[in-house]
Coordinates of N, CA and C in Angstrom, one line a residue:
X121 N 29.4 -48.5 54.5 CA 28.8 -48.4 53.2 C 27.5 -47.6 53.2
X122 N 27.3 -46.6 52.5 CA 26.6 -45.6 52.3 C 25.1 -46.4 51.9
X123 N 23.7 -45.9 52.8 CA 22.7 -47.0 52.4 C 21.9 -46.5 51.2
X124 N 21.8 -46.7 50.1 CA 21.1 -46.8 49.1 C 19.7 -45.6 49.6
X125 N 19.8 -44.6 49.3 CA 18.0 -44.0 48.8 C 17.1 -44.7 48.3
X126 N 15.7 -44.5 49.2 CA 14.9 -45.7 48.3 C 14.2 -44.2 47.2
X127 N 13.6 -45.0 46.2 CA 13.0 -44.5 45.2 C 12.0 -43.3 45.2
X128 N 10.8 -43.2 46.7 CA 10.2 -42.4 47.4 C 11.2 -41.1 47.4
X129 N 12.5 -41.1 48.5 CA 13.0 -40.0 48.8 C 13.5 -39.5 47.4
X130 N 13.9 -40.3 46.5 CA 14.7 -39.8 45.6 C 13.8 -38.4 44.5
X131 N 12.7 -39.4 44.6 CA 11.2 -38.9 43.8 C 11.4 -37.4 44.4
X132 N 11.5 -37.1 45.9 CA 11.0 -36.0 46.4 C 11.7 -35.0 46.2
X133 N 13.3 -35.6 46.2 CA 14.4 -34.3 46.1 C 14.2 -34.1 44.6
X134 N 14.1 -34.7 43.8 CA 13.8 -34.1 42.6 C 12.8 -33.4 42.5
X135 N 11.8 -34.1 42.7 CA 11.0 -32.8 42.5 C 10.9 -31.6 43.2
X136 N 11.2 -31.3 44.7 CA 11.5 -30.5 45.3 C 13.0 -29.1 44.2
X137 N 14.1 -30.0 43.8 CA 14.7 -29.2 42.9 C 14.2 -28.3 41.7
X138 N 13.2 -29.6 41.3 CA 13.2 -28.9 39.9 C 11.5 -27.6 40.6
X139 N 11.1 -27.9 41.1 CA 10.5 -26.8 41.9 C 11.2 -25.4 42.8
X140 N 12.2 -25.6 42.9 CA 13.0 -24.4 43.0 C 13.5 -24.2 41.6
X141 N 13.8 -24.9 41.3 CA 14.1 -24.5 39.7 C 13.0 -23.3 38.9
X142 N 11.9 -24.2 39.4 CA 10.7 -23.1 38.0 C 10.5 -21.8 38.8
X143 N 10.8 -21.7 40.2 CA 10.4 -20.7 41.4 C 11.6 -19.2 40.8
X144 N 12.8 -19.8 41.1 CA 13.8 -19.4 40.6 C 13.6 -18.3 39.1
X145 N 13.0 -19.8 38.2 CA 13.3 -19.0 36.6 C 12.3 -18.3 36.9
X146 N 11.2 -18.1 37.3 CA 10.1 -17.5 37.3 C 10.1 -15.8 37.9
X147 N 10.7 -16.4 38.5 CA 10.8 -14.7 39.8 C 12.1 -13.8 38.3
X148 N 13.2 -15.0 37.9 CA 14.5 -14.2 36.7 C 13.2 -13.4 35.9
X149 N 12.7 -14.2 35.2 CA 11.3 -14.0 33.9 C 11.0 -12.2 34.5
X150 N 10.0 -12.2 35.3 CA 9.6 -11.4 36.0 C 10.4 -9.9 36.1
X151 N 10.9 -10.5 37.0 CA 12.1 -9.5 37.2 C 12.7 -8.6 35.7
X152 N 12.9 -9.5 34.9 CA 13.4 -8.9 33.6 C 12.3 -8.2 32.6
X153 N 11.2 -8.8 32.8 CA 9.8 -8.4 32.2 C 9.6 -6.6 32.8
X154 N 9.8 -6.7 34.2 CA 9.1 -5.5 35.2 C 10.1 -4.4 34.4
X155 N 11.4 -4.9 34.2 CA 12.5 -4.0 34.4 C 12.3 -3.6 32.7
X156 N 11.8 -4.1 31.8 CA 11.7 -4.0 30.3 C 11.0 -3.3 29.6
X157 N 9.6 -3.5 30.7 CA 8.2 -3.3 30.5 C 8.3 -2.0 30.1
X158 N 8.6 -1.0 30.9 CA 8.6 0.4 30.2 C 9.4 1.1 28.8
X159 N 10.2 0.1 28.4 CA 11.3 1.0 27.6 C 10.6 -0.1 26.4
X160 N 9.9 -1.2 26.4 CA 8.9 -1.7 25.4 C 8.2 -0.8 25.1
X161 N 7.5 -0.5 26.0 CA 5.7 0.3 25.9 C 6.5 1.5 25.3
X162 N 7.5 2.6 25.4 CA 7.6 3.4 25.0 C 8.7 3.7 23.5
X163 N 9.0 2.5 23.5 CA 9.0 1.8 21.8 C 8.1 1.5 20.9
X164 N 7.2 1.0 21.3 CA 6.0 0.8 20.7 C 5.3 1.7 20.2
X165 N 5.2 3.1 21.4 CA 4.7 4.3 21.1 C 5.5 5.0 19.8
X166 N 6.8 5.0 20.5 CA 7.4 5.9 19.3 C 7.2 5.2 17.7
X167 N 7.1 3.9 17.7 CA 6.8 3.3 16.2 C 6.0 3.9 15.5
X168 N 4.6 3.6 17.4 CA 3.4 4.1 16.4 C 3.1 5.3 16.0
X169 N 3.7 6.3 16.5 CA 3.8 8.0 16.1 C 4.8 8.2 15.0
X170 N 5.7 7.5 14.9 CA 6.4 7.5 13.7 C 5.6 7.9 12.9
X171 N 4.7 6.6 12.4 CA 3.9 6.2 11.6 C 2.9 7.0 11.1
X172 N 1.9 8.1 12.6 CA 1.2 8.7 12.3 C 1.4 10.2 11.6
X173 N 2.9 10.3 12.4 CA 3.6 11.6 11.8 C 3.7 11.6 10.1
X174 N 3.9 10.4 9.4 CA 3.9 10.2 8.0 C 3.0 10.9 7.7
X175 N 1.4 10.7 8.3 CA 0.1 10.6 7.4 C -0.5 12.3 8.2
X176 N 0.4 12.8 9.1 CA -0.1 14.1 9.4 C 0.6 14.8 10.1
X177 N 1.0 16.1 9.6 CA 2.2 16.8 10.3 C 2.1 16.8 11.4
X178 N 3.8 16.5 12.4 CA 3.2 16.6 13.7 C 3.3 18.0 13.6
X179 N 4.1 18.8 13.2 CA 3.7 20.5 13.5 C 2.0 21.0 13.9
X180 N 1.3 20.4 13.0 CA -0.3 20.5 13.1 C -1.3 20.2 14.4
X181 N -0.4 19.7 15.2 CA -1.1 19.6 16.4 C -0.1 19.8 17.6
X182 N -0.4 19.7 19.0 CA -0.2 20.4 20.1 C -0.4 19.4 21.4
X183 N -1.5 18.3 20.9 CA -1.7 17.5 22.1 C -0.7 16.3 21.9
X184 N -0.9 15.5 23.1 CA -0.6 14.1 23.0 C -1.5 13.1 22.7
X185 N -1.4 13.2 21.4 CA -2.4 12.3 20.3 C -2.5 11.3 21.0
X186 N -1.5 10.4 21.4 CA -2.0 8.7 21.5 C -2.5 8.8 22.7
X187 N -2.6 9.6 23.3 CA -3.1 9.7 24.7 C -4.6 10.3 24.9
X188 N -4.9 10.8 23.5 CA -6.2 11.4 23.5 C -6.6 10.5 22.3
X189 N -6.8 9.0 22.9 CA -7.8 8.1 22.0 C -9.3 7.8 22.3
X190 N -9.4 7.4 21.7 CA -10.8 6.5 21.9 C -10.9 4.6 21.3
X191 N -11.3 3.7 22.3 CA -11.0 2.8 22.0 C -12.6 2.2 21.1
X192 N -12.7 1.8 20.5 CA -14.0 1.3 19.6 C -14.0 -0.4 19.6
X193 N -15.3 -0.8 20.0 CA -15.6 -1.9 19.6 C -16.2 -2.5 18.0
X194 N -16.4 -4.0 17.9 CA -16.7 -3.9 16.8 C -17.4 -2.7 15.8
X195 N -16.6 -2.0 14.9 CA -17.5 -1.2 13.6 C -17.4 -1.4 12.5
X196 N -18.3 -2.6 12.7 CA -18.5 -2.8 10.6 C -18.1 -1.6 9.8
X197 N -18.4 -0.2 10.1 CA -18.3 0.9 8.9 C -16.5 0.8 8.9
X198 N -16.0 0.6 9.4 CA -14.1 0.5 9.5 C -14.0 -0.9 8.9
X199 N -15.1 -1.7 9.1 CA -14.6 -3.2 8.6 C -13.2 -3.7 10.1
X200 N -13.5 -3.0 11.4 CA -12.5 -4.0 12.8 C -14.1 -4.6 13.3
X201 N -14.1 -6.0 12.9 CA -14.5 -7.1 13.6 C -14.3 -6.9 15.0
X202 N -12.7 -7.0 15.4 CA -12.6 -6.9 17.3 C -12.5 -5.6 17.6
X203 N -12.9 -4.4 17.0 CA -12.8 -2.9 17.4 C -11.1 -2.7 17.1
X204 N -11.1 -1.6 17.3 CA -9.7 -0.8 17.4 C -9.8 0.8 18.2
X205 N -9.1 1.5 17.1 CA -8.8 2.8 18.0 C -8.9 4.0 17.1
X206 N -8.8 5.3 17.3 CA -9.0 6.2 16.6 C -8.1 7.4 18.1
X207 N -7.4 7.8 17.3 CA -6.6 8.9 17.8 C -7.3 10.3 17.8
X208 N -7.3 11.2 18.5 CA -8.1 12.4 17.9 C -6.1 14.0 18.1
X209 N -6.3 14.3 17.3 CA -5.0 15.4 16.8 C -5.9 17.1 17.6
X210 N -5.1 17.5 18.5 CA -5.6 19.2 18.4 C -4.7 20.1 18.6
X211 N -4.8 21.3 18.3 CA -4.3 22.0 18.5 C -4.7 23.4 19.2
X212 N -4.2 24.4 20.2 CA -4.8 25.0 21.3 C -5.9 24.5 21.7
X213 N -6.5 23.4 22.1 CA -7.5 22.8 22.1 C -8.8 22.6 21.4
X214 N -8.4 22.7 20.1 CA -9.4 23.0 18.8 C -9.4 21.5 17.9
X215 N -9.9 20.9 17.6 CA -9.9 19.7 16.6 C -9.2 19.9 15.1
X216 N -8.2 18.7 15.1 CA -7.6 19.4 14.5 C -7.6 18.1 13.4
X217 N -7.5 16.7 13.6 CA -7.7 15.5 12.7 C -8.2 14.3 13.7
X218 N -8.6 13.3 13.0 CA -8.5 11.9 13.9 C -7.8 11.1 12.9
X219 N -7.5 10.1 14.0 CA -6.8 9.2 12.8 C -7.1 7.5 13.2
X220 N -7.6 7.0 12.3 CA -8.5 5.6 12.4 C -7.8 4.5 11.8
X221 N -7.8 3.5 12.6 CA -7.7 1.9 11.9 C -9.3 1.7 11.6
X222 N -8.8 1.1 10.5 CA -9.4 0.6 9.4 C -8.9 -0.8 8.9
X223 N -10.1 -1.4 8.1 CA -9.4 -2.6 7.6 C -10.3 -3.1 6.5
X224 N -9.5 -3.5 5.5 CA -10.0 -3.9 4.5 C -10.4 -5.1 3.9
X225 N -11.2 -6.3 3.9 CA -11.5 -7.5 4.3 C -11.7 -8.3 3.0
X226 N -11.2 -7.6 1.8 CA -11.4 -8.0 0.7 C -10.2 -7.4 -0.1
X227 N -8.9 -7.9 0.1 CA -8.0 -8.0 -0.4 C -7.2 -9.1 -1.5
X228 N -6.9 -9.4 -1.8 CA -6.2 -10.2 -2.8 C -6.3 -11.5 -1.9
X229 N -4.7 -11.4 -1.1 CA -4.8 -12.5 -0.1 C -5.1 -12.1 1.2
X230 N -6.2 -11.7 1.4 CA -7.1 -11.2 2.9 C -7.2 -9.9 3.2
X231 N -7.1 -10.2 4.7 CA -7.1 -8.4 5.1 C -5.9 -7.7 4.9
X232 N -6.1 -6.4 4.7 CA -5.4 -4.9 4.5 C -5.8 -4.4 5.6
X233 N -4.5 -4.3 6.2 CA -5.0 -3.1 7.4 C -4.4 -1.6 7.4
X234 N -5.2 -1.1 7.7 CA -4.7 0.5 7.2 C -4.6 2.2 8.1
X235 N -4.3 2.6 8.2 CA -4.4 4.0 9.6 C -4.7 5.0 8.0
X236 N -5.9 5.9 8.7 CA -6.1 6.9 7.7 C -6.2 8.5 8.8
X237 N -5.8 9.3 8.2 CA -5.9 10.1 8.7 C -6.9 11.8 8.0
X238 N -7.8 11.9 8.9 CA -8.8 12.7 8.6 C -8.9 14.3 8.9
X239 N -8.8 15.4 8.1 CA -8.7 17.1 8.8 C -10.2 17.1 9.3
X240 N -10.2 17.9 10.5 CA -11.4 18.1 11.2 C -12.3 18.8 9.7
X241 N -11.5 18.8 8.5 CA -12.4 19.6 8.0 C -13.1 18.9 6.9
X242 N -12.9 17.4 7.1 CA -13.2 16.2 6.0 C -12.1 15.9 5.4
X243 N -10.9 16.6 4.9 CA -10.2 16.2 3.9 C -9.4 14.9 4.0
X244 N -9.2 14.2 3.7 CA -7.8 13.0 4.1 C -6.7 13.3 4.2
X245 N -5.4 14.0 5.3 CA -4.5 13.8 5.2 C -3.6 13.0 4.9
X246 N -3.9 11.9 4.5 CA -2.8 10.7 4.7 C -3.1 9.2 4.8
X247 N -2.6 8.1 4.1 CA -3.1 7.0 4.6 C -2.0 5.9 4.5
X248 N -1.9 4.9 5.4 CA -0.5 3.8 5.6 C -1.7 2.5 5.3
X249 N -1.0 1.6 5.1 CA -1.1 0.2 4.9 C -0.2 -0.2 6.6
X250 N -0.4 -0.5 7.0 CA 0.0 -1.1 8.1 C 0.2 -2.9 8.7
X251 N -0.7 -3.4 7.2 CA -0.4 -5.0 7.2 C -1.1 -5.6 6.3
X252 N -0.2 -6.1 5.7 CA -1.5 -7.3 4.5 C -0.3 -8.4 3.9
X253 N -0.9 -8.8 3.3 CA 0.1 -10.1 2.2 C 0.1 -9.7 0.7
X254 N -0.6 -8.9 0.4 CA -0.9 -8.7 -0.7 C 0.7 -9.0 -2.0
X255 N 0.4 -9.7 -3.3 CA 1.4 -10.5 -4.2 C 2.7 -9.7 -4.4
X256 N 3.8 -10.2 -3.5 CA 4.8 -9.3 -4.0 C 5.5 -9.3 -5.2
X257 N 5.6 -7.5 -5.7 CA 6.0 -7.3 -7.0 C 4.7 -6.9 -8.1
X258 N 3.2 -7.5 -7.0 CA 2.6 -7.1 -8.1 C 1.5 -5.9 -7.6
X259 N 0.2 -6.7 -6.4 CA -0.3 -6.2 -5.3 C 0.2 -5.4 -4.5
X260 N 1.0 -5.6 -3.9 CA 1.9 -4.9 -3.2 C 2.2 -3.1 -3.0
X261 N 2.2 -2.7 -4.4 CA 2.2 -1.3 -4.6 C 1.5 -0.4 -3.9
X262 N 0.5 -0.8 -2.9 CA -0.6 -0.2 -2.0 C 0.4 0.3 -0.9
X263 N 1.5 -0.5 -0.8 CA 2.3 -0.4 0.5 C 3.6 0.7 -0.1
X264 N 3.7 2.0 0.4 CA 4.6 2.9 -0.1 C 6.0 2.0 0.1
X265 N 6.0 1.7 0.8 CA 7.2 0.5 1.2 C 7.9 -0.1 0.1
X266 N 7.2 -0.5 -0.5 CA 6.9 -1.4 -1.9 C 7.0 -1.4 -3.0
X267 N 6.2 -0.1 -3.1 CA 5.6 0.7 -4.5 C 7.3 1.6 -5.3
X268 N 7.4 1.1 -6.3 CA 8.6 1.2 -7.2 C 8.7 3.1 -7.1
X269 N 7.5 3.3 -7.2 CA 6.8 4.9 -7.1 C 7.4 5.5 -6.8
X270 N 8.8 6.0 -6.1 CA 8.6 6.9 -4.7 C 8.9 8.3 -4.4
X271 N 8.4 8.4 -5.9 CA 8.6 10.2 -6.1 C 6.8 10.6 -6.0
X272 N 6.0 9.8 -6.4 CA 4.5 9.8 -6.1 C 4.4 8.1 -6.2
X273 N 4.3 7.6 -5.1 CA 3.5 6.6 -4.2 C 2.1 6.2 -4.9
X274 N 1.6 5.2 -5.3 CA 0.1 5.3 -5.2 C -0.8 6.1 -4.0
X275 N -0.3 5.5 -3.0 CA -1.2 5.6 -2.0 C -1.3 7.1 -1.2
X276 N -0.5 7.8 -2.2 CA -0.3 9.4 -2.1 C -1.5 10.1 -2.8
X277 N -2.2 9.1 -3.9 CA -3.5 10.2 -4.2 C -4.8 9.9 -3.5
X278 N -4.7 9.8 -1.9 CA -6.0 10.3 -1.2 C -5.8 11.3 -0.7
X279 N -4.7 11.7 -0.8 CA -4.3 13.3 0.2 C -5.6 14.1 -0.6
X280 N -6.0 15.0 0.7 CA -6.7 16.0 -0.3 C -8.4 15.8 -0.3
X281 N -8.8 14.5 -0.5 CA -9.6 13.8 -1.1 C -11.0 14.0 0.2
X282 N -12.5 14.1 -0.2 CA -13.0 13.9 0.8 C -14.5 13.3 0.5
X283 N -15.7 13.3 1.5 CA -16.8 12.5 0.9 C -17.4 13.0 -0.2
X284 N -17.2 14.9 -0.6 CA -18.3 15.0 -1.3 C -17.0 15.6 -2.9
X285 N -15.1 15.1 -2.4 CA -14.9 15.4 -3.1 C -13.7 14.1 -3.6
X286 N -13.4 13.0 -4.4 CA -15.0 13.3 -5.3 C -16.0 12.9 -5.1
X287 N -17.1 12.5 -5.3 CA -18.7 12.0 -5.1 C -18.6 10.8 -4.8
X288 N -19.0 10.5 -4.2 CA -19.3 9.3 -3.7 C -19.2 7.7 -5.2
X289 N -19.6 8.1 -6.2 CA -20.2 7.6 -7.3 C -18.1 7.2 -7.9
X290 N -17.3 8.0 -7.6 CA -15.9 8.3 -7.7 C -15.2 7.6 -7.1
X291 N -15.7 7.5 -5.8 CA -14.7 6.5 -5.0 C -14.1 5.1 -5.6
X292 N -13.6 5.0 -6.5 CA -13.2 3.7 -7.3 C -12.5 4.0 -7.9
X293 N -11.9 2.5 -8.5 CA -10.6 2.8 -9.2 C -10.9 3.3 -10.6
X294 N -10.2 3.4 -11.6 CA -10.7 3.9 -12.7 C -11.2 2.8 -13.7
X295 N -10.8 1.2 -13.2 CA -11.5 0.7 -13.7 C -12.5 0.4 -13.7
X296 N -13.3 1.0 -13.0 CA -14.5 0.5 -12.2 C -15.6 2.3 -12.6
X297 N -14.7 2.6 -13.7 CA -15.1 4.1 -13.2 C -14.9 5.4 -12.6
X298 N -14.1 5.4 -11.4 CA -13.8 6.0 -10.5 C -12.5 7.0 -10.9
X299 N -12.2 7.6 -9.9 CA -11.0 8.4 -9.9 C -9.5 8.3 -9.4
X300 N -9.8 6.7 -9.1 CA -8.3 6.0 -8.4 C -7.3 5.1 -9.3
X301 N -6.1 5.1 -9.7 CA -5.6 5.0 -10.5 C -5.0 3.3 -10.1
X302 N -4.5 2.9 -10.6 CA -4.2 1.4 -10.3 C -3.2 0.8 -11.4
X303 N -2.5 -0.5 -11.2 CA -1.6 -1.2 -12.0 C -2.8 -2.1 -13.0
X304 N -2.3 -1.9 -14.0 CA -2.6 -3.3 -14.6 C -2.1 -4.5 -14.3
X305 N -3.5 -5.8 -14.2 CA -3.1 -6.6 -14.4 C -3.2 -7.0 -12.2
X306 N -3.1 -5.8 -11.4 CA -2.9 -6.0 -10.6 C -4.6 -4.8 -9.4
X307 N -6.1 -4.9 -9.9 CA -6.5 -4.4 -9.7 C -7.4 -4.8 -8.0
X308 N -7.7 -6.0 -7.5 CA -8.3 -6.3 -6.2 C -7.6 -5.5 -5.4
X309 N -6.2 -5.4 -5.2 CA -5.3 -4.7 -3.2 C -5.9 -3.0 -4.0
X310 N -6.1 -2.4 -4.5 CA -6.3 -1.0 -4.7 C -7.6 -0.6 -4.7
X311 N -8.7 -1.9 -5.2 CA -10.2 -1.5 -5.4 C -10.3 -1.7 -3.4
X312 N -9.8 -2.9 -2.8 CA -10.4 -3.1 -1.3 C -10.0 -1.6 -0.7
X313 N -8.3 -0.7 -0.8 CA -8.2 -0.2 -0.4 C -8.9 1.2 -0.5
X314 N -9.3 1.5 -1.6 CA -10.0 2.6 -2.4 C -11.5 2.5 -1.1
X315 N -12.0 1.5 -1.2 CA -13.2 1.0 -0.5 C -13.0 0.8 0.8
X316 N -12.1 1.2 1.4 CA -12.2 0.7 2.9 C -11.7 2.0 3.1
X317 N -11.2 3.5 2.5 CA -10.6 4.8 2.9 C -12.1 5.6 2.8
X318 N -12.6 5.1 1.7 CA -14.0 5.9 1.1 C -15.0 5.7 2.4
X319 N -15.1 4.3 2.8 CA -16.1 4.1 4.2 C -15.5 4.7 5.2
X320 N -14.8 4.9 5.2 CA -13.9 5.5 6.9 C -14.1 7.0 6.5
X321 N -14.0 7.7 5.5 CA -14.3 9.0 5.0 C -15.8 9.3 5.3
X322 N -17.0 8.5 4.6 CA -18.2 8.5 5.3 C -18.6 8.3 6.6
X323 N -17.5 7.4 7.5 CA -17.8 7.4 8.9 C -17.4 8.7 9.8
X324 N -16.5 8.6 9.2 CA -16.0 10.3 10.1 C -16.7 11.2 9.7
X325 N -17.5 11.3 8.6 CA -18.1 12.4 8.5 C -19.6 12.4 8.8
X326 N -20.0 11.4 9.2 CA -21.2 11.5 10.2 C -20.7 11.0 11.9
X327 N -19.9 10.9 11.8 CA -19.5 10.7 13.4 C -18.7 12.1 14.0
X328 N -18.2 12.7 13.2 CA -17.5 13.7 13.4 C -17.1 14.3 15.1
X329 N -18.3 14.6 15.0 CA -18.3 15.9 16.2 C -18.3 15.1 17.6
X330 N -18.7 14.1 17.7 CA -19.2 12.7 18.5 C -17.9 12.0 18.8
X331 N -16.9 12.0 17.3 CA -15.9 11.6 17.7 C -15.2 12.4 18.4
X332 N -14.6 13.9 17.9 CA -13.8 14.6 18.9 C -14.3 15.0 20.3
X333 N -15.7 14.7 20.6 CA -16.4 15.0 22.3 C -16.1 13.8 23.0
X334 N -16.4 12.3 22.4 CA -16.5 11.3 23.4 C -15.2 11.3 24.4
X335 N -15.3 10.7 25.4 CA -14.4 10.0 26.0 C -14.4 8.5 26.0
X336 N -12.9 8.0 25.7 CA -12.6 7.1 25.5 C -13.1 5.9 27.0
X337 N -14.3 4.7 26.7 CA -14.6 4.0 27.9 C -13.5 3.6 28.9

């Protein structure tokens, strides 16, 4: 008759298994991570150039934008609390745009986050909404995604646009006075956004030259 395991040994083989067990899944994890890890990272890339390609021809430049960043700590004038990033665009090695996260902290239902894109020569190329909550069907329209628009977009009249054109005094919606056009009935997601492109248009244009020299830390 086979003698009964006492409760000690039994304690041990189990745990001993289930410790090959986690050694086991851990090394699978791994292994599948290592082997992933690149064809992630260069998904991610291509999303995020998708993206930038919207707000600025890639014909217009020459370099490898995401690779000629600069990473930023907190800047209130962008409204990123934990910093972000700013791309710089050239072409024969001449400055050609940057292109900035931004965020807008006073949205309907919170933050707006947004990529703008800037010509070395002040003007706005281009700007995306890149994340917010804002009321679907009503707020929303900030997001070309969204916006019923899509022969002209709202968020199609900053093209062009820059600090001294229009004046500073302009940068608003038109309810407010300004020269930015908006839904009735649906005016906070367009006044934050209007306000958070206008500040990033005054930041680049006194950061300018500082931005396309630095190297990124």
């Amino acid at each position: 008759m086979t003698k009964p395991q006492s409760p000690l040994r039994l304690s041990l083989q189990t745990a001993a298994v289930m410790m090959l067990f986690t050694l086991v899944f851990t090394a699978v994890m791994a292994g599948t991570y290592k082997a992933t890890q690149n064809t992630i990272a260069a998904s991610a890339e291509a999303e995020k150039l998708q993206l930038i390609n919207q707000i600025l021809p890639p014909q217009s430049y020459d370099n490898k934008l995401l690779q000629d960043a600069l990473t930023l700590g907190p800047t209130p004038e962008l409204g990123l609390d934990q910093g972000g990033h700013i791309w710089r665009a050239r072409k024969d090695g001449q400055p050609v745009a940057v292109v900035l996260e931004a965020v807008a902290p006073d949205g309907y239902s919170g933050k707006i986050r947004l990529v703008i894109a800037i010509l070395a020569d002040g003007k706005v190329s281009g700007v995306r909404i890149t994340e917010h909550r804002e009321t679907p069907g009503l707020g929303d329209y900030i997001d070309p995604k969204k916006d019923r628009n899509k022969q002209q977009p709202w968020i199609a009249q900053f093209s062009g646009k820059s600090a001294s054109s229009p004046g500073a005094e302009h940068w608003k919606v038109k309810k407010d006075g300004g020269d930015f056009a908006y839904m009735t009935g649906a005016t906070i997601s367009p006044r934050a956004v209007v306000a958070a492109v206008a500040r990033a248009v005054r930041y680049e244009q006194a950061q300018r030259e500082a931005l396309y020299a630095r190297t990124s830390p």
